[in-house]
């Protein structure tokens, strides 16, 4: 099974964590990352398979699919153990909603602060940072008193964590949100999560990209 991803692709990181949690072996090809545009332009296989020209893309014996959530669904079908969705239908629906929120609502807000690393005092920058803090607060509220986003560890946590990590790399910290901070620590205690996180940090170090301490 071959995965095209990017060295700092958070949607790729979702797939890598899920595969490691399930013991699925992947041949990984990192598509070159262009920091100036935050993109992965021009890989012929990625562009052939995904009209959106985005990673991650998976190839498995002639099957060619894209989109991290869809790839994770495929993993769930071919490697049901350990399950990463709750079994009970209502919990499962809630987990799917949290995963969707992580990808489509929290992630874009948490990603956007990257455009305002040096310009946080502009009105637009201030708004972007405020929206990222709100996203962290919403994640904290979604977690509530539970250890994991959907009761049991799974895709909702993986998607929320990769969204969380995006802003964490830009220096945002879960200040005043102890439940979210403790959850992030629980995530990072999982070998699959730690390995993927360390891989991204290692790549940034090789590129001499210094991460802000905190913001
Ligand atoms: N919904 C897609 C989003 C994929 C996505 O945004 N990929 C980013 C990397 S994390 C990308 O390839 N961006 C390059 C671009 O949009 O040009 C998924 O879940 O896979």
Tab-separated table of C-alpha atoms and ligand atoms in Angstrom:
chain	number	residue	atom	x	y	z
A	1	UNK	CA	0.000	0.000	0.000
A	2	UNK	CA	1.501	3.315	-1.021
A	3	UNK	CA	0.717	6.646	0.603
A	4	UNK	CA	1.589	9.983	-0.920
A	5	UNK	CA	1.718	12.546	1.812
A	6	UNK	CA	3.752	15.604	2.738
A	7	UNK	CA	6.370	16.050	5.446
A	8	UNK	CA	4.150	18.512	7.328
A	9	UNK	CA	0.765	17.460	5.970
A	10	UNK	CA	-1.678	17.313	8.870
A	11	UNK	CA	-4.240	15.381	6.819
A	12	UNK	CA	-1.457	12.972	5.926
A	13	UNK	CA	-0.573	12.775	9.630
A	14	UNK	CA	-4.126	11.604	10.374
A	15	UNK	CA	-3.653	8.686	7.989
A	16	UNK	CA	-0.176	7.864	9.336
A	17	UNK	CA	-1.431	7.777	12.945
A	18	UNK	CA	-4.440	5.620	12.034
A	19	UNK	CA	-2.255	3.187	10.085
A	20	UNK	CA	0.218	2.891	12.969
A	21	UNK	CA	-2.583	2.360	15.507
A	22	UNK	CA	-3.911	-0.476	13.322
A	23	UNK	CA	-0.551	-1.966	12.411
A	24	UNK	CA	-1.053	-1.247	8.684
A	25	UNK	CA	2.243	-1.029	6.846
A	26	UNK	CA	2.578	1.748	4.290
A	27	UNK	CA	5.163	2.649	1.732
A	28	UNK	CA	5.390	6.406	2.211
A	29	UNK	CA	6.364	8.909	-0.453
A	30	UNK	CA	6.714	12.461	0.776
A	31	UNK	CA	5.724	14.955	-1.878
A	32	UNK	CA	7.968	18.042	-1.717
A	33	UNK	CA	6.575	20.814	0.452
A	34	UNK	CA	6.750	24.474	-0.604
A	35	UNK	CA	6.754	26.608	2.584
A	36	UNK	CA	6.095	29.876	0.713
A	37	UNK	CA	2.691	28.698	-0.465
A	38	UNK	CA	1.968	26.069	2.235
A	39	UNK	CA	1.403	23.583	-0.565
A	40	UNK	CA	2.628	20.440	-2.315
A	41	UNK	CA	2.546	21.445	-5.968
A	42	UNK	CA	3.144	19.455	-9.028
A	43	UNK	CA	3.468	15.777	-8.140
A	44	UNK	CA	2.233	13.961	-11.255
A	45	UNK	CA	0.717	10.935	-9.471
A	46	UNK	CA	-1.025	13.060	-6.836
A	47	UNK	CA	-2.376	15.410	-9.482
A	48	UNK	CA	-3.498	12.520	-11.699
A	49	UNK	CA	-5.410	10.811	-8.893
A	50	UNK	CA	-6.725	13.809	-6.954
A	51	UNK	CA	-8.342	16.602	-8.993
A	52	UNK	CA	-7.895	18.782	-5.904
A	53	UNK	CA	-4.123	18.240	-6.201
A	54	UNK	CA	-3.844	17.518	-2.482
A	55	UNK	CA	-2.248	14.884	-0.331
A	56	UNK	CA	-2.873	12.360	1.172
A	57	UNK	CA	-3.455	9.919	-1.688
A	58	UNK	CA	-3.459	6.134	-1.245
A	59	UNK	CA	-2.801	3.429	-3.817
A	60	UNK	CA	-3.555	-0.190	-2.952
A	61	UNK	CA	-3.263	-2.738	-5.755
A	62	UNK	CA	-4.991	-0.640	-8.390
A	63	UNK	CA	-7.313	1.130	-5.961
A	64	UNK	CA	-6.538	4.861	-6.008
A	65	UNK	CA	-8.229	7.043	-3.413
A	66	UNK	CA	-7.772	10.436	-1.813
A	67	UNK	CA	-9.051	12.353	1.224
A	68	UNK	CA	-7.832	11.451	4.701
A	69	UNK	CA	-11.270	10.565	6.074
A	70	UNK	CA	-12.042	8.302	3.144
A	71	UNK	CA	-8.642	6.602	3.439
A	72	UNK	CA	-9.293	6.019	7.155
A	73	UNK	CA	-12.679	4.456	6.290
A	74	UNK	CA	-10.854	2.065	3.982
A	75	UNK	CA	-8.447	1.182	6.809
A	76	UNK	CA	-11.408	0.510	9.098
A	77	UNK	CA	-12.873	-1.902	6.524
A	78	UNK	CA	-9.686	-3.832	5.801
A	79	UNK	CA	-8.302	-3.788	9.365
A	80	UNK	CA	-11.247	-3.595	11.781
A	81	UNK	CA	-9.060	-4.167	14.866
A	82	UNK	CA	-8.608	-2.127	16.930
A	83	UNK	CA	-11.815	-0.262	16.007
A	84	UNK	CA	-11.318	3.489	15.789
A	85	UNK	CA	-15.021	4.358	15.662
A	86	UNK	CA	-17.301	3.628	18.647
A	87	UNK	CA	-19.630	0.641	18.043
A	88	UNK	CA	-22.849	2.181	19.358
A	89	UNK	CA	-24.650	4.108	16.554
A	90	UNK	CA	-25.270	7.374	18.432
A	91	UNK	CA	-21.711	7.521	19.785
A	92	UNK	CA	-20.455	6.658	16.331
A	93	UNK	CA	-22.450	9.484	14.750
A	94	UNK	CA	-21.140	11.902	17.394
A	95	UNK	CA	-17.579	10.713	16.736
A	96	UNK	CA	-18.031	11.255	12.993
A	97	UNK	CA	-19.328	14.766	13.659
A	98	UNK	CA	-16.339	15.581	15.890
A	99	UNK	CA	-13.999	14.264	13.189
A	100	UNK	CA	-15.727	16.413	10.559
A	101	UNK	CA	-15.587	19.478	12.819
A	102	UNK	CA	-11.893	18.895	13.403
A	103	UNK	CA	-11.166	18.747	9.663
A	104	UNK	CA	-13.496	21.404	8.361
A	105	UNK	CA	-14.059	23.887	11.181
A	106	UNK	CA	-11.253	23.720	13.732
A	107	UNK	CA	-8.369	22.931	11.356
A	108	UNK	CA	-8.875	25.911	8.971
A	109	UNK	CA	-9.033	28.302	11.939
A	110	UNK	CA	-5.979	26.758	13.556
A	111	UNK	CA	-4.088	26.732	10.263
A	112	UNK	CA	-4.802	30.360	9.459
A	113	UNK	CA	-2.627	31.769	12.236
A	114	UNK	CA	0.374	30.572	10.223
A	115	UNK	CA	-0.246	33.495	7.885
A	116	UNK	CA	0.081	35.945	10.773
A	117	UNK	CA	3.162	34.805	12.631
A	118	UNK	CA	4.848	38.179	12.342
A	119	UNK	CA	1.777	40.311	11.947
A	120	UNK	CA	-0.363	39.443	14.927
A	121	UNK	CA	-1.104	43.042	15.785
A	122	UNK	CA	-2.925	43.797	12.528
A	123	UNK	CA	-6.733	43.613	12.805
A	124	UNK	CA	-6.794	40.563	10.529
A	125	UNK	CA	-3.974	38.865	12.434
A	126	UNK	CA	-5.599	39.589	15.790
A	127	UNK	CA	-8.844	38.105	14.532
A	128	UNK	CA	-7.109	34.990	13.204
A	129	UNK	CA	-5.397	34.370	16.570
A	130	UNK	CA	-8.648	34.981	18.442
A	131	UNK	CA	-10.440	32.474	16.198
A	132	UNK	CA	-7.705	29.890	16.814
A	133	UNK	CA	-8.088	30.346	20.587
A	134	UNK	CA	-11.834	29.904	20.157
A	135	UNK	CA	-11.208	26.680	18.251
A	136	UNK	CA	-9.083	25.362	21.148
A	137	UNK	CA	-11.869	26.342	23.572
A	138	UNK	CA	-14.443	24.525	21.424
A	139	UNK	CA	-12.249	21.431	21.382
A	140	UNK	CA	-11.937	21.610	25.159
A	141	UNK	CA	-15.732	21.883	25.457
A	142	UNK	CA	-16.268	18.999	23.017
A	143	UNK	CA	-14.001	16.841	25.158
A	144	UNK	CA	-15.909	17.709	28.328
A	145	UNK	CA	-15.019	15.343	31.158
A	146	UNK	CA	-14.155	12.462	28.817
A	147	UNK	CA	-10.668	11.107	28.293
A	148	UNK	CA	-11.262	10.888	24.532
A	149	UNK	CA	-13.383	12.935	22.136
A	150	UNK	CA	-15.935	10.175	21.555
A	151	UNK	CA	-15.566	8.224	24.787
A	152	UNK	CA	-13.129	5.713	23.329
A	153	UNK	CA	-9.929	6.655	21.493
A	154	UNK	CA	-10.356	6.939	17.742
A	155	UNK	CA	-10.591	9.003	14.584
A	156	UNK	CA	-12.237	11.982	16.314
A	157	UNK	CA	-9.152	12.250	18.542
A	158	UNK	CA	-6.746	11.745	15.662
A	159	UNK	CA	-8.361	14.475	13.545
A	160	UNK	CA	-8.713	16.846	16.498
A	161	UNK	CA	-5.105	16.254	17.516
A	162	UNK	CA	-3.645	16.979	14.078
A	163	UNK	CA	-5.743	20.179	13.951
A	164	UNK	CA	-4.547	21.061	17.473
A	165	UNK	CA	-0.938	20.400	16.534
A	166	UNK	CA	-1.124	22.804	13.601
A	167	UNK	CA	-1.576	25.806	15.883
A	168	UNK	CA	0.679	24.334	18.545
A	169	UNK	CA	3.492	24.434	15.966
A	170	UNK	CA	2.704	28.095	15.395
A	171	UNK	CA	3.082	28.752	19.125
A	172	UNK	CA	-0.502	28.590	20.383
A	173	UNK	CA	-0.808	26.802	23.735
A	174	UNK	CA	-3.943	25.504	25.459
A	175	UNK	CA	-3.563	28.120	28.206
A	176	UNK	CA	-6.445	27.989	30.664
A	177	UNK	CA	-7.755	24.798	29.053
A	178	UNK	CA	-6.417	22.039	31.343
A	179	UNK	CA	-8.673	19.324	29.902
A	180	UNK	CA	-7.445	19.979	26.387
A	181	UNK	CA	-3.836	20.123	27.614
A	182	UNK	CA	-4.217	16.796	29.476
A	183	UNK	CA	-5.853	15.205	26.423
A	184	UNK	CA	-2.947	16.352	24.212
A	185	UNK	CA	-0.555	14.723	26.694
A	186	UNK	CA	-2.591	11.493	26.596
A	187	UNK	CA	-2.410	11.607	22.795
A	188	UNK	CA	1.344	12.119	22.800
A	189	UNK	CA	1.801	9.182	25.190
A	190	UNK	CA	0.533	6.909	22.386
A	191	UNK	CA	3.501	5.566	20.406
A	192	UNK	CA	1.708	5.991	17.054
A	193	UNK	CA	0.978	9.652	17.751
A	194	UNK	CA	4.399	10.392	19.203
A	195	UNK	CA	6.181	8.859	16.200
A	196	UNK	CA	4.236	10.982	13.714
A	197	UNK	CA	4.669	14.148	15.781
A	198	UNK	CA	8.395	13.519	16.185
A	199	UNK	CA	8.682	12.931	12.440
A	200	UNK	CA	7.201	16.358	11.681
A	201	UNK	CA	9.399	18.064	14.282
A	202	UNK	CA	12.444	16.275	12.845
A	203	UNK	CA	11.593	17.445	9.328
A	204	UNK	CA	11.183	21.057	10.495
A	205	UNK	CA	14.558	20.828	12.228
A	206	UNK	CA	16.248	19.571	9.050
A	207	UNK	CA	14.746	22.559	7.233
A	208	UNK	CA	15.991	24.838	10.038
A	209	UNK	CA	12.438	26.026	10.590
A	210	UNK	CA	12.382	27.274	14.184
A	211	UNK	CA	9.121	26.836	15.982
A	212	UNK	CA	7.878	29.709	18.146
A	213	UNK	CA	8.114	28.852	21.877
A	214	UNK	CA	4.617	30.072	22.553
A	215	UNK	CA	2.323	32.820	21.426
B	1	LIG	N1	-10.046	17.000	2.882
B	1	LIG	C1	-8.700	16.658	2.461
B	1	LIG	C2	-7.776	17.844	2.690
B	1	LIG	C3	-6.376	17.586	2.166
B	1	LIG	C4	-5.462	18.798	2.250
B	1	LIG	O1	-5.882	19.926	2.524
B	1	LIG	N2	-4.190	18.547	1.986
B	1	LIG	C5	-3.181	19.571	2.035
B	1	LIG	C6	-1.987	19.105	2.839
B	1	LIG	S1	-2.369	18.829	4.553
B	1	LIG	C7	-2.664	19.840	0.656
B	1	LIG	O2	-2.339	18.939	-0.077
B	1	LIG	N3	-2.603	21.117	0.304
B	1	LIG	C8	-2.052	21.535	-0.928
B	1	LIG	C9	-2.987	22.356	-1.746
B	1	LIG	O3	-4.175	22.484	-1.373
B	1	LIG	O4	-2.520	22.857	-2.761
B	1	LIG	C10	-8.249	15.435	3.262
B	1	LIG	O5	-8.811	15.158	4.331
B	1	LIG	O6	-7.385	14.698	2.776
